[in-house]
Each structure stands twice: as C-alpha cells, then as structure tokens.
C-alpha cells in the first residue's frame, strides 16, 4: 500500500455523523478501552435475557472463553420475539425479490415470526431437539431465514452449507456434523438456469448414517426424485396440523451452541467454527448498530449469501437483532443486465448497502452509466468486506455508487471472529484502503514471528489481544485444532492468519492471508481442498494450487499438476480437470489455469513449496531455497 493513499483522508460529513449511534467515537473508544467488559455488559443490557448473567467473561479456561456466564436467552428472543410485542410488530423485517424479478415477498416481523414458528413446529415434529444438528442447503430465498431461525428457536444447531458446494463437500459436512435433518430446495436459479440442489443432496446423503429426514422447498419446479421414507415437500408439511400454532422459543444458556459453519483452513479438511447464542448475539447486534448506524427507517442490504459468515451475521441475525428491515435478492448482480443491483437499490430505496470488492470491481468494468442511470440517492452508507478494497474500487464505489457522500465502511473480520474486528463508524475519518480501527473494546496488534511488536508502518502478523463476545468458542469436535490454529503461535492472543500494517493514527492496512487460504472473489478456499479435489482424478499423481493476483477476483487459482504414467497434458484434460474440481468441490474453486509439470518443488521432508511456485509464476526472486530437495 503506497504512503500516498495513506495520506488520503475522507472527513465525515456532518449529515453522516450527526445523531449516529457512535457519533462520539473517540469518547466511546476510550471508555471501552479502559473497561471492555463494562462496555460489553452495557451492550448486552440493551437486549432481552430471561435470566441475567453472573459474570460477563470467564477466562479461567482460556482460550475457551465464556461470555455472559449463567445468562439465559435465545438469539430468536431478540431477533424476532421482542419485536412482535413492541412497535416493530408491523414493520418489514424482510423484503425479497426473485431472480426473474417477477416475485416479491415481504414479511413484517409478525409474519416472519409466523413462518419461523411454522418451520420450528415441523422440525419439532420430526424430532429435532436442543443440541441436534440440522444442515441447511438452500438458495437465497426467505426459507433460509425461516430455517436458521427455526433451528435457533428450538436450541438446535444449524449448519448452513453454501448452495454452490458439490455433493462431496456437502456430504462431508453433513457427516462431520452428524446432522439429523437436511433442509434444501428442488433447485436454485442461477442466471436463468436451474442448479439441481435436490440431486446434489440425494447424492450427498446416500450413505449418510445420521440423516432421517430431508425437507424440500419447491423453488424451480424441476422434477426431482422424492424418497417416500425420507423426503418431504415443505408445502405439504406446512399444511399439516403439526405445523400450526405457537411454538415456544427455548431459553438456552448464553454459551449453548447456535451454529457451526465450515470454513477453509490450511489442511484439506474444513474447520467447523462454532458460535453460541449469547455472545454472538451481543457482538453482531452492537457492531452492525455502530458501523452501519442502523436507524428506524433504514433498508439494509447485505449481498452475501447465507452460506457464508457475512450472511449469518449481517444478512440474517444482525439486522433482525436491530429490528431493521433487511433485503435479500435471489440472483446475481449482472442478471439480466449489469445494472440489476442498482435497479434494486433505486426501486426499494435501499439506504445501507454492504458488498464485496470483487463485485464492485466486476461491475465497475461495465462502465459508470449502468449505475448512474439509476437514482441511488437513497444510499446513506455503503460497506465492503471479504478482502482488501483497492483504491480504484474504493473510489468508484464511493463516488459512483455512494454519490461521494455515503461513508464507505470497510469491515475486516472472519468466520472465526463472528463480528467486525477492524472497521470504522460513520463519524470517523476514513482512509481508502484501510479497514479502519479496532472495534470498541478490542486491541489489534501487529507482531513479528517471535511475538514482538512491530513498529507502525511495518508489515507483520495481525493479532487480536482482547477476547470479544462473538468469538468462535471452538472447532466442533476438534478442540485441539482450535488451540493449535489460533492460540498457540502467540500464547494468549488470537492469531488471525493475516498480514497487516498499522499506521501512526491507529488505522490498520490489511495485506492478505499468510497461510494457504486464498480469497477467490471474496470466497474463502484452502489450496489443500483444491489439491484434494484435483488429486482425486485418476490421471493425477499430485498437484499444488496457489493463488495469483487477479484484477476482478482478487485472486485466481493456478494449479500445477503432475500426471500419472501414461497420461499426457492436453487442452481436453485441462478442461476435464477444471470440471472435476467444479463437481467435486465447487464451481468457485475451479482453477483459472492448469499447468502440467514433471515435478513439484518440495522441501526435503516432502512439503510442497507453494511459495516457490508463486515466485516463479510472478517472475519474482524465489527466495531462500536451502530447504528445497535436490
Ligand atoms: C479477508 C469473511 C481485507 C481476511 C468476513 C480474513 C479482509 C478473511 C476483509 C476471512 C477486509 C475479510 N479487508 N481482508 N475488509 N474482510 N478479509 O472467514 O484475509 O470468509 O482473514 O470471513 O477474509 O474470510 P472469511
């Protein structure tokens, strides 16, 4: 990041700042720094608890921190129930538009609750109880809200799998979580075509030892196979007496699990990040309120899919906890034309728009006119997440979409952190390209590999010093890996896996991952997962995947493949391998390029040196090769 961009500062306008939740940000920052627990306690007190906590934090068994110990609540008590007994009863909770634009569904808090109760009654009738796992594999349709909230309401643990993952990926997630039930749809719409979700589920649960029932929402009307002993149409279940009537929100312990979400790490096996009801609720509520300054008449649109953490925290839970109106659109940004998003913003009067740099970069390429032909003046705040936002994308987003007036909130966080960790608030000066400052109550520090503090302006490893309420509690079924991955490099500190710099004003400039995780179009993938998918092809002996810079996607995957004897590299094989990754992992993981090689650079102990491959591909110095085998 050049120092010239660091000097570029946007001062908040009085309109953006006046009356915002964190208007006096310096004062709040100081107060929260002096006593983070008091700050979090105060935030938690804004929500409803059926039993108050005895202690805000229990750190006696760190890194297995516990928050709001002894407290009882349910995230649904605060995301739905408390609104229907108050002035938000008839307020819109959710507005949804279909991909073809022909359907619009709206839900007041009252009607959202009715649908959540219906789904919860059905789950209950199917034997889903507190602590049971349910896998949700749904498109961007309102039912994903009902399903997540219904599970939470019963104290069951949802595991949402992005509906672009293949049957292999889905099946390993279902089996690892030992899900009792799967909620899916017949298909999903992708740019006018049907993606066969139910077929993928059929394949995934074929040998599943735990799945008893599959609930299928009719979305595309595609013909699907229904197993009479296992599969049920949701529209049939909805009309049964079991679906009717009230369904009580189970009061759970603050530390009871709310969900698990699989995310990529350095090894091929995805990690099941576990979040809990109490702390996660407080963390997402507060951070969304401060950063996106949620006000009564806002219409908040987070473009993320519910299959990723951004969808969990800031499409579903955060907005509802704040009693806001959240918007969901089924399709992609360029369907049928590259102005679809801008059209939606204009039509629905979206006030707050949260998306990813990769989407901005791809839409930017179509030219300003697609955006400027729409009246985007309803936007008062815009936001970015998932990867560093480069200055060109920042300025385009800020001036063309945000009209030069809407503050642009860059938000740095992770599946593991559950909530923003480094970001701004609308009253804070912004520096394009910097994600901002540590959130209230947090201390972020840049360390070198020995754990020493790195001077401002120098690159190092980004670490978090204070525990925070929405932090992951563990990796489901893998406590040791939780400790090893995040808490062992710097004892007592959370290691993020990102490289970053801090400037003299306390702003953080995130550079990117330091491990074998790559962000492709903002999606988090592990090189090892891509390698495992390629290696499962019969022609392949071994392979290495790396991320190389890509203008739109941020990173693109390049694979180096060593073939088995008797196979030769060809255009056809390249296409076959790309398709293989697509169907065995996900279309988003498809390598941009495949290079056939005779050997891979390895250390003497046999570890692939991806760093060397990257340097070679970029024409850079290969660095220290002393550990390279002959
Ligand atoms: C990256 C997504 C720069 C980072 C919420 C992190 C970012 C990883 C930003 C987590 C940002 C996320 N600026 N980089 N504003 N936000 N990242 O778990 O490398 O999908 O470690 O969570 O995304 O990805 P995940």
XYZ file of C-alpha atoms and ligand atoms in Angstrom:
655
model
C 0.000 0.000 0.000
C 1.618 3.263 -1.022
C 2.015 6.026 1.513
C 0.273 8.436 -0.822
C -3.011 6.568 -0.389
C -2.442 6.580 3.368
C -2.451 10.362 3.281
C -5.813 10.468 1.562
C -8.414 11.063 4.240
C -12.162 11.455 3.967
C -13.571 13.538 6.743
C -17.094 12.514 7.703
C -19.817 14.893 6.637
C -21.916 16.401 9.412
C -25.017 14.649 7.981
C -23.398 11.232 8.198
C -22.102 11.846 11.637
C -24.815 13.796 13.448
C -27.053 11.596 15.561
C -25.288 8.381 14.576
C -25.005 5.706 17.259
C -21.284 6.165 17.680
C -21.121 9.886 16.992
C -18.674 10.460 19.841
C -16.445 7.662 18.704
C -13.295 8.899 20.424
C -15.097 9.003 23.721
C -16.624 5.530 23.266
C -13.297 4.132 22.119
C -11.582 5.497 25.215
C -14.269 4.266 27.569
C -14.348 0.773 26.012
C -10.555 0.556 26.086
C -10.493 1.435 29.773
C -13.041 -1.268 30.629
C -14.002 -3.563 27.755
C -16.155 -5.793 29.937
C -18.196 -2.869 31.183
C -18.676 -1.815 27.571
C -19.905 -5.254 26.534
C -22.091 -5.531 29.593
C -23.761 -2.273 28.699
C -24.355 -3.506 25.136
C -25.782 -6.811 26.361
C -28.171 -4.904 28.626
C -29.874 -3.449 25.554
C -31.127 -6.951 24.744
C -33.555 -9.289 26.494
C -32.411 -12.081 28.777
C -34.706 -14.412 30.679
C -32.022 -14.824 33.285
C -29.222 -12.310 33.860
C -25.594 -13.345 33.650
C -23.435 -13.793 36.724
C -20.192 -12.815 35.019
C -19.565 -11.011 31.740
C -16.490 -13.092 30.970
C -14.961 -16.264 32.302
C -11.387 -16.563 31.078
C -10.321 -19.226 33.566
C -10.046 -21.865 30.853
C -8.663 -19.703 28.025
C -8.749 -19.905 25.036
C -12.127 -21.484 25.770
C -13.609 -18.173 26.827
C -17.156 -17.963 28.120
C -19.329 -14.876 27.857
C -22.346 -13.807 29.884
C -21.906 -16.817 32.065
C -25.088 -18.069 33.690
C -27.245 -15.875 31.466
C -30.204 -17.322 29.606
C -31.748 -16.065 26.404
C -32.172 -17.153 22.803
C -30.998 -15.169 19.807
C -34.545 -15.524 18.422
C -35.978 -13.883 21.548
C -34.108 -10.793 20.466
C -34.140 -11.143 16.689
C -37.860 -11.853 16.361
C -39.902 -12.277 19.541
C -39.171 -8.961 21.185
C -40.170 -7.088 18.034
C -43.645 -8.574 17.752
C -44.588 -7.474 21.209
C -43.399 -3.932 20.550
C -43.665 -1.174 17.973
C -41.931 -3.230 15.278
C -44.751 -5.739 15.005
C -45.921 -4.465 11.626
C -42.548 -3.215 10.436
C -40.992 -5.003 7.489
C -38.391 -7.457 8.669
C -37.574 -8.878 5.254
C -38.106 -7.878 1.646
C -37.205 -10.422 -1.008
C -37.090 -10.273 -4.786
C -36.712 -13.248 -7.096
C -34.041 -13.577 -9.738
C -36.500 -13.040 -12.590
C -37.900 -10.008 -10.793
C -41.444 -11.334 -11.064
C -41.889 -12.255 -7.438
C -41.625 -10.077 -4.393
C -42.260 -11.420 -0.906
C -42.385 -9.194 2.137
C -42.550 -10.154 5.785
C -43.416 -7.967 8.714
C -41.874 -9.070 11.998
C -45.282 -10.526 12.808
C -45.428 -12.629 9.653
C -41.767 -13.603 9.835
C -42.484 -14.979 13.272
C -45.438 -16.943 11.926
C -43.224 -18.579 9.306
C -40.465 -19.280 11.793
C -42.953 -20.873 14.183
C -44.344 -22.996 11.368
C -40.917 -24.267 10.386
C -39.987 -24.813 14.040
C -43.164 -26.799 14.668
C -42.318 -29.026 11.719
C -38.744 -29.565 12.853
C -40.003 -30.364 16.312
C -42.471 -32.892 14.945
C -39.552 -34.513 13.127
C -37.772 -34.960 16.404
C -35.333 -32.064 16.259
C -34.377 -31.107 19.805
C -31.985 -28.776 21.569
C -28.415 -29.542 20.543
C -29.333 -31.528 17.392
C -27.615 -30.501 14.169
C -29.537 -29.529 11.056
C -27.886 -28.910 7.689
C -29.375 -26.138 5.580
C -28.592 -26.172 1.861
C -30.840 -23.533 0.354
C -30.752 -20.810 -2.288
C -31.218 -17.154 -1.420
C -34.917 -17.419 -0.604
C -36.826 -16.413 2.540
C -36.959 -20.034 3.686
C -33.277 -19.800 4.608
C -34.274 -17.216 7.233
C -37.099 -19.438 8.493
C -34.830 -22.462 8.666
C -31.982 -20.774 10.523
C -34.298 -19.023 12.958
C -36.425 -22.148 13.497
C -33.352 -24.148 14.473
C -32.160 -21.415 16.811
C -35.628 -21.109 18.324
C -35.530 -24.776 19.321
C -31.939 -24.583 20.525
C -30.906 -26.837 17.627
C -27.600 -26.093 15.882
C -27.727 -25.066 12.240
C -25.006 -25.800 9.766
C -25.623 -23.798 6.610
C -23.722 -25.077 3.605
C -23.351 -22.659 0.700
C -25.630 -23.989 -2.048
C -22.799 -23.905 -4.563
C -20.830 -26.669 -2.918
C -20.717 -30.062 -4.571
C -22.181 -33.268 -3.172
C -18.766 -34.382 -1.863
C -18.334 -31.169 0.081
C -21.931 -31.274 1.298
C -21.735 -34.897 2.313
C -18.574 -34.443 4.368
C -20.186 -31.500 6.176
C -23.383 -33.444 6.858
C -21.439 -36.420 8.174
C -18.973 -34.416 10.230
C -21.799 -32.536 11.936
C -23.907 -35.701 12.263
C -26.948 -33.825 11.037
C -30.306 -35.373 11.672
C -32.125 -33.406 9.073
C -31.361 -31.553 5.849
C -33.376 -28.618 4.537
C -32.994 -27.947 0.825
C -34.891 -26.941 -2.328
C -35.597 -28.714 -5.590
C -33.205 -26.345 -7.318
C -31.898 -22.822 -7.375
C -31.929 -20.204 -10.106
C -28.568 -19.139 -11.447
C -28.757 -16.641 -14.311
C -31.918 -18.211 -15.635
C -30.668 -21.780 -15.317
C -31.531 -24.381 -12.709
C -28.835 -25.664 -10.369
C -30.042 -29.103 -9.177
C -29.848 -28.801 -5.393
C -32.017 -31.811 -4.613
C -29.977 -34.125 -6.866
C -26.854 -32.989 -5.056
C -28.475 -33.669 -1.692
C -29.593 -37.128 -2.882
C -26.009 -37.936 -3.746
C -24.693 -36.460 -0.509
C -27.000 -38.307 1.865
C -26.892 -41.631 0.034
C -24.657 -43.192 2.647
C -25.275 -40.767 5.463
C -25.702 -42.658 8.711
C -27.492 -39.843 10.519
C -29.952 -38.086 8.206
C -33.515 -39.141 8.990
C -35.463 -36.574 7.016
C -34.983 -34.174 4.133
C -37.290 -31.189 3.767
C -37.570 -29.863 0.219
C -38.762 -26.365 -0.634
C -40.244 -26.090 -4.105
C -38.451 -23.295 -5.883
C -37.700 -24.083 -9.524
C -40.391 -26.676 -10.171
C -37.785 -29.039 -11.544
C -38.588 -32.713 -11.490
C -36.829 -34.388 -8.581
C -36.787 -37.810 -7.025
C -38.569 -37.959 -3.665
C -37.720 -40.856 -1.383
C -41.043 -41.566 0.378
C -39.313 -42.712 3.560
C -37.093 -39.684 3.865
C -38.111 -36.712 1.712
C -40.943 -34.262 2.342
C -42.164 -31.264 0.367
C -42.242 -28.234 2.588
C -45.541 -27.051 1.100
C -47.145 -30.343 2.151
C -45.758 -30.163 5.676
C -46.889 -26.556 6.025
C -50.490 -27.611 5.669
C -50.399 -30.361 8.247
C -51.827 -29.794 11.724
C -48.334 -30.299 13.205
C -47.226 -27.039 11.600
C -49.931 -24.970 13.216
C -49.958 -22.985 16.407
C -47.463 -21.245 18.554
C -44.008 -22.612 19.130
C -42.161 -21.531 22.179
C -38.653 -20.117 21.914
C -36.496 -22.385 24.045
C -34.477 -20.411 26.564
C -30.895 -21.584 26.307
C -27.698 -20.937 28.143
C -25.696 -17.993 26.747
C -22.943 -20.461 25.920
C -25.152 -23.027 24.179
C -24.217 -23.505 20.523
C -26.159 -21.547 17.919
C -24.468 -22.760 14.786
C -21.497 -24.354 13.172
C -20.144 -23.067 9.899
C -17.500 -24.858 7.884
C -14.670 -22.751 6.587
C -11.386 -23.388 4.852
C -8.076 -23.695 6.603
C -4.595 -24.845 5.764
C -5.457 -28.514 5.507
C -7.932 -30.218 3.226
C -10.467 -30.802 5.987
C -12.717 -27.771 6.510
C -12.975 -26.413 10.032
C -16.318 -26.328 11.803
C -16.406 -22.958 13.520
C -18.784 -22.948 16.469
C -20.708 -19.880 17.606
C -23.009 -19.528 20.600
C -26.268 -17.726 21.367
C -25.358 -15.077 23.930
C -22.037 -13.560 22.917
C -22.628 -13.834 19.186
C -25.966 -12.090 19.613
C -24.424 -9.178 21.516
C -21.461 -8.894 19.141
C -23.408 -8.847 15.884
C -26.076 -6.543 17.318
C -23.578 -3.962 18.513
C -21.174 -3.954 15.600
C -23.906 -3.594 12.981
C -25.539 -0.826 15.003
C -22.293 1.135 15.287
C -20.756 0.643 11.871
C -23.860 0.775 9.719
C -25.622 3.083 12.134
C -28.913 1.215 11.893
C -31.814 3.654 12.191
C -35.546 3.043 12.293
C -36.268 3.818 8.643
C -33.265 2.054 7.141
C -33.421 -0.611 4.488
C -30.302 -2.643 4.833
C -28.970 -4.818 2.031
C -26.110 -7.207 2.564
C -25.457 -9.029 -0.714
C -23.753 -12.026 0.916
C -25.269 -15.481 0.694
C -26.456 -17.022 3.960
C -23.966 -19.809 3.261
C -21.092 -17.583 4.404
C -20.487 -15.928 7.736
C -21.329 -12.486 6.360
C -24.791 -13.793 5.560
C -25.163 -15.230 9.059
C -24.044 -12.141 10.944
C -25.170 -9.275 8.735
C -27.912 -10.543 6.440
C -29.888 -12.555 8.971
C -29.012 -12.035 12.629
C -27.509 -8.521 12.892
C -30.307 -6.681 11.080
C -33.095 -8.576 12.863
C -31.465 -8.079 16.259
C -31.569 -4.370 15.490
C -35.207 -4.520 14.409
C -34.196 -3.369 10.942
C -35.585 -4.139 7.510
C -33.255 -6.480 5.679
C -33.342 -7.077 1.946
C -32.469 -10.246 0.065
C -32.210 -10.733 -3.686
C -32.137 -14.210 -5.125
C -29.856 -13.708 -8.113
C -26.533 -12.315 -9.185
C -25.504 -8.727 -9.902
C -25.447 -8.897 -13.694
C -28.678 -10.729 -14.346
C -30.168 -9.972 -16.774
C -28.049 -6.795 -17.101
C -25.186 -5.283 -15.129
C -27.477 -2.738 -13.506
C -29.596 -5.207 -11.576
C -28.243 -4.225 -8.168
C -28.531 -0.507 -8.882
C -32.075 -1.007 -10.082
C -32.943 -2.806 -6.862
C -31.374 -0.061 -4.747
C -33.434 2.532 -6.568
C -36.656 0.546 -6.524
C -36.575 -0.430 -2.860
C -34.926 2.728 -1.578
C -32.049 0.824 -0.020
C -30.268 3.082 2.464
C -27.380 0.869 3.509
C -25.573 -1.403 1.103
C -22.906 -3.907 2.077
C -20.988 -5.916 -0.508
C -17.569 -7.239 -1.557
C -14.721 -5.625 -3.527
C -14.799 -8.364 -6.156
C -18.397 -7.481 -7.022
C -17.526 -3.801 -7.184
C -14.585 -4.477 -9.475
C -16.649 -6.628 -11.794
C -19.480 -4.083 -12.016
C -17.064 -1.194 -12.460
C -15.835 -2.754 -15.676
C -19.211 -2.283 -17.332
C -18.842 1.482 -17.010
C -20.476 4.169 -14.886
C -23.635 4.504 -16.961
C -25.205 1.290 -15.663
C -25.091 2.790 -12.186
C -25.628 6.467 -12.926
C -28.798 5.876 -14.920
C -30.381 4.905 -11.603
C -31.218 7.194 -8.735
C -29.025 5.874 -5.939
C -29.536 8.871 -3.685
C -31.310 6.779 -1.044
C -27.916 5.301 -0.079
C -26.537 6.881 3.055
C -23.939 4.256 3.951
C -22.069 1.672 1.934
C -19.745 -1.094 3.061
C -17.191 -3.620 1.947
C -15.985 -6.990 3.212
C -14.013 -10.071 2.293
C -10.693 -8.803 1.009
C -8.744 -5.570 0.840
C -10.515 -2.986 -1.297
C -8.072 -1.484 -3.773
C -8.061 2.312 -4.199
C -9.657 2.251 -7.685
C -12.589 0.153 -6.484
C -12.883 2.252 -3.313
C -13.150 5.481 -5.262
C -15.600 4.093 -7.799
C -17.820 2.639 -5.096
C -17.609 5.843 -3.091
C -18.223 8.320 -5.897
C -20.366 6.497 -8.472
C -22.459 4.349 -6.128
C -22.267 6.357 -2.928
C -22.576 9.702 -4.728
C -19.438 10.901 -2.957
C -21.470 11.407 0.198
C -22.156 7.975 1.683
C -19.349 6.945 4.030
C -17.746 3.695 2.928
C -17.331 1.278 5.806
C -14.633 -1.261 5.173
C -15.066 -4.138 7.607
C -12.323 -6.627 8.414
C -13.348 -9.812 10.164
C -13.519 -13.595 9.746
C -15.799 -16.593 10.122
C -13.977 -17.191 13.390
C -14.483 -13.691 14.762
C -18.245 -13.736 14.110
C -18.361 -9.932 14.097
C -16.340 -6.966 12.789
C -12.926 -6.552 14.382
C -11.430 -3.732 12.355
C -13.710 -1.177 10.798
C -14.995 2.355 11.173
C -18.137 4.164 12.170
C -19.712 6.909 10.046
C -18.373 9.710 12.232
C -14.768 8.523 11.946
C -12.418 9.874 9.247
C -11.782 7.214 6.627
C -8.675 6.268 4.734
C -9.379 4.471 1.447
C -7.735 1.063 1.521
C -7.530 0.884 5.292
C -10.160 -1.226 7.034
C -10.108 1.299 9.882
C -9.579 0.885 13.594
C -10.087 -1.960 16.034
C -13.730 -2.088 17.156
C -14.623 -0.640 20.545
C -13.244 -2.865 23.264
C -10.691 -4.554 21.001
C -6.926 -4.121 20.717
C -5.292 -5.267 17.498
C -1.550 -5.576 17.333
C 0.972 -6.287 14.604
C 3.620 -8.756 15.738
C 6.676 -10.321 14.151
C 7.208 -14.081 14.059
C 8.761 -14.017 17.543
C 5.806 -12.203 19.063
C 7.483 -8.811 19.278
C 5.527 -5.712 18.495
C 6.294 -4.299 15.051
C 6.758 -0.522 14.644
C 3.926 1.423 12.978
C 4.139 1.366 9.212
C 5.818 -2.021 9.072
C 4.239 -5.230 7.955
C 3.673 -8.101 10.376
C 1.082 -10.580 11.618
C -2.282 -9.256 12.666
C -3.289 -10.426 16.144
C -6.179 -9.641 18.474
C -5.459 -9.058 22.106
C -8.806 -8.950 23.857
C -11.453 -11.654 23.850
C -14.741 -10.478 22.281
C -18.285 -11.778 22.723
C -18.841 -13.218 19.213
C -15.558 -15.105 19.126
C -15.615 -18.716 17.954
C -15.778 -20.952 21.006
C -14.081 -23.929 19.445
C -13.899 -26.067 16.335
C -16.738 -28.531 16.580
C -15.305 -31.926 17.540
C -11.739 -30.643 17.344
C -10.708 -28.639 20.390
C -7.019 -29.328 19.908
C -7.035 -27.952 16.384
C -8.755 -24.824 17.726
C -5.943 -24.243 20.203
C -3.211 -25.108 17.703
C -4.543 -22.995 14.854
C -5.397 -19.760 16.605
C -3.908 -19.633 20.071
C -0.520 -21.350 20.006
C 1.627 -19.050 17.864
C 1.265 -16.195 20.335
C 0.035 -17.568 23.641
C -2.885 -15.582 24.987
C -3.543 -13.917 21.651
C -5.705 -14.692 18.719
C -3.687 -15.198 15.532
C -5.727 -14.080 12.538
C -3.602 -15.527 9.749
C -3.488 -12.144 8.002
C -0.559 -9.831 7.363
C -1.173 -6.143 8.022
C 0.340 -2.803 8.975
C -0.785 -0.251 11.498
C -0.208 3.431 10.800
C 0.630 6.141 13.292
C -3.063 7.088 13.610
C -4.019 3.573 14.702
C -5.570 2.577 11.351
C -4.957 -0.918 10.025
C -3.984 -1.790 6.463
C -4.675 -5.446 5.785
C -2.454 -7.050 3.180
C -3.835 -10.570 2.973
C -3.533 -14.123 4.216
C -0.202 -15.519 5.301
C -1.290 -19.151 5.156
C -2.609 -21.475 2.492
C -6.014 -19.867 2.467
C -6.957 -17.867 -0.632
C -9.812 -15.477 -1.187
C -11.263 -16.015 -4.654
C -13.985 -13.477 -5.438
C -14.191 -12.972 -1.687
C -14.880 -16.681 -1.102
C -12.576 -18.402 1.289
C -10.869 -21.502 -0.075
C -7.949 -23.616 1.013
C -5.296 -24.596 -1.520
C -5.315 -28.036 0.089
C -9.022 -28.501 -0.683
C -8.436 -27.643 -4.333
C -5.479 -30.020 -4.435
C -7.506 -32.811 -2.841
C -10.210 -32.335 -5.478
C -7.722 -32.423 -8.378
C -5.793 -35.329 -6.900
C -8.957 -37.406 -6.804
C -8.894 -37.532 -10.619
C -7.434 -40.781 -11.942
C -4.949 -39.051 -14.276
C -3.350 -37.076 -11.467
C -0.396 -38.130 -9.373
C -0.082 -34.963 -7.330
C -0.733 -31.264 -7.595
C -0.174 -27.892 -5.994
C -2.554 -24.944 -6.032
C -1.649 -21.327 -5.466
C -3.465 -18.026 -5.648
C -2.213 -15.433 -8.098
C -3.409 -11.823 -8.268
C -6.471 -11.331 -10.466
C -7.915 -7.996 -11.492
C -11.526 -8.801 -10.648
C -11.488 -11.835 -8.400
C -8.679 -10.608 -6.171
C -7.034 -13.991 -6.514
C -7.317 -16.716 -9.102
C -6.316 -20.313 -8.590
C -3.442 -21.743 -10.579
C -2.780 -25.446 -10.330
C 0.407 -27.307 -11.090
C -0.304 -30.916 -11.916
C 1.960 -33.958 -12.122
C 0.247 -36.668 -14.160
C 0.369 -40.402 -13.643
C 2.391 -42.519 -16.071
C 0.607 -42.986 -19.351
C -1.184 -39.613 -19.265
C -0.208 -36.542 -21.232
C -1.297 -32.969 -20.676
C -3.768 -31.624 -23.219
C -6.446 -28.961 -23.611
C -9.109 -31.619 -23.098
C -7.520 -32.840 -19.887
C -7.240 -29.278 -18.619
C -10.964 -28.775 -19.163
C -11.715 -32.143 -17.627
C -9.742 -31.312 -14.501
C -11.406 -27.926 -14.169
C -14.819 -29.576 -14.456
C -13.702 -32.185 -11.958
C -12.913 -29.522 -9.342
C -16.202 -27.851 -10.080
C -18.194 -31.002 -9.441
C -16.089 -32.371 -6.585
C -15.663 -29.138 -4.631
C -17.430 -26.116 -6.092
C -17.570 -24.033 -9.283
C -15.991 -21.178 -7.323
C -12.885 -23.310 -6.762
C -12.305 -24.045 -10.461
C -8.667 -23.238 -11.304
C -8.181 -20.453 -13.840
C -5.128 -22.187 -15.161
C -3.664 -25.643 -15.033
C -0.038 -26.222 -15.789
C 1.298 -29.729 -16.320
C 4.723 -30.193 -14.741
C 7.112 -33.083 -14.178
C 7.844 -32.376 -10.523
C 6.796 -30.015 -7.763
C 9.279 -28.087 -5.652
C 9.365 -29.729 -2.229
C 11.273 -29.477 0.989
C 13.418 -32.426 1.985
C 10.632 -33.512 4.290
C 8.292 -33.635 1.293
C 6.245 -30.460 1.832
C 5.254 -28.651 -1.339
C 6.872 -25.215 -1.504
C 3.994 -23.159 -2.868
C 5.984 -20.013 -2.161
C 8.495 -21.073 -4.828
C 5.749 -21.786 -7.352
C 4.222 -18.392 -6.681
C 7.532 -16.601 -7.076
C 8.223 -18.412 -10.333
C 4.765 -17.653 -11.704
C 5.151 -13.976 -10.842
C 8.715 -13.833 -12.137
C 9.965 -12.884 -8.682
C 13.016 -13.892 -6.716
C 12.490 -17.426 -5.426
C 13.951 -16.551 -2.042
C 15.713 -18.953 0.258
C 15.912 -22.328 -1.471
C 18.121 -24.030 1.102
C 15.339 -26.354 2.210
C 14.465 -27.366 -1.357
C 15.151 -31.017 -2.051
C 17.564 -31.852 -4.862
C -10.146 -11.456 4.497
C -15.232 -13.006 5.812
C -9.138 -7.187 3.932
C -9.033 -11.696 5.501
C -15.932 -11.995 6.738
C -9.673 -12.632 6.505
C -10.456 -8.970 4.531
C -10.556 -13.467 5.640
C -11.519 -8.088 4.868
C -11.716 -14.084 6.370
C -11.314 -6.690 4.689
C -12.138 -10.134 5.261
N -10.105 -6.286 4.225
N -9.286 -8.500 4.071
N -12.254 -5.801 4.954
N -12.543 -8.845 5.313
N -10.894 -10.220 4.773
O -13.765 -16.207 7.070
O -7.961 -12.312 4.839
O -14.663 -15.755 4.743
O -8.731 -13.419 7.200
O -14.767 -14.065 6.572
O -11.022 -12.566 4.627
O -12.596 -14.703 5.478
P -13.978 -15.277 5.951
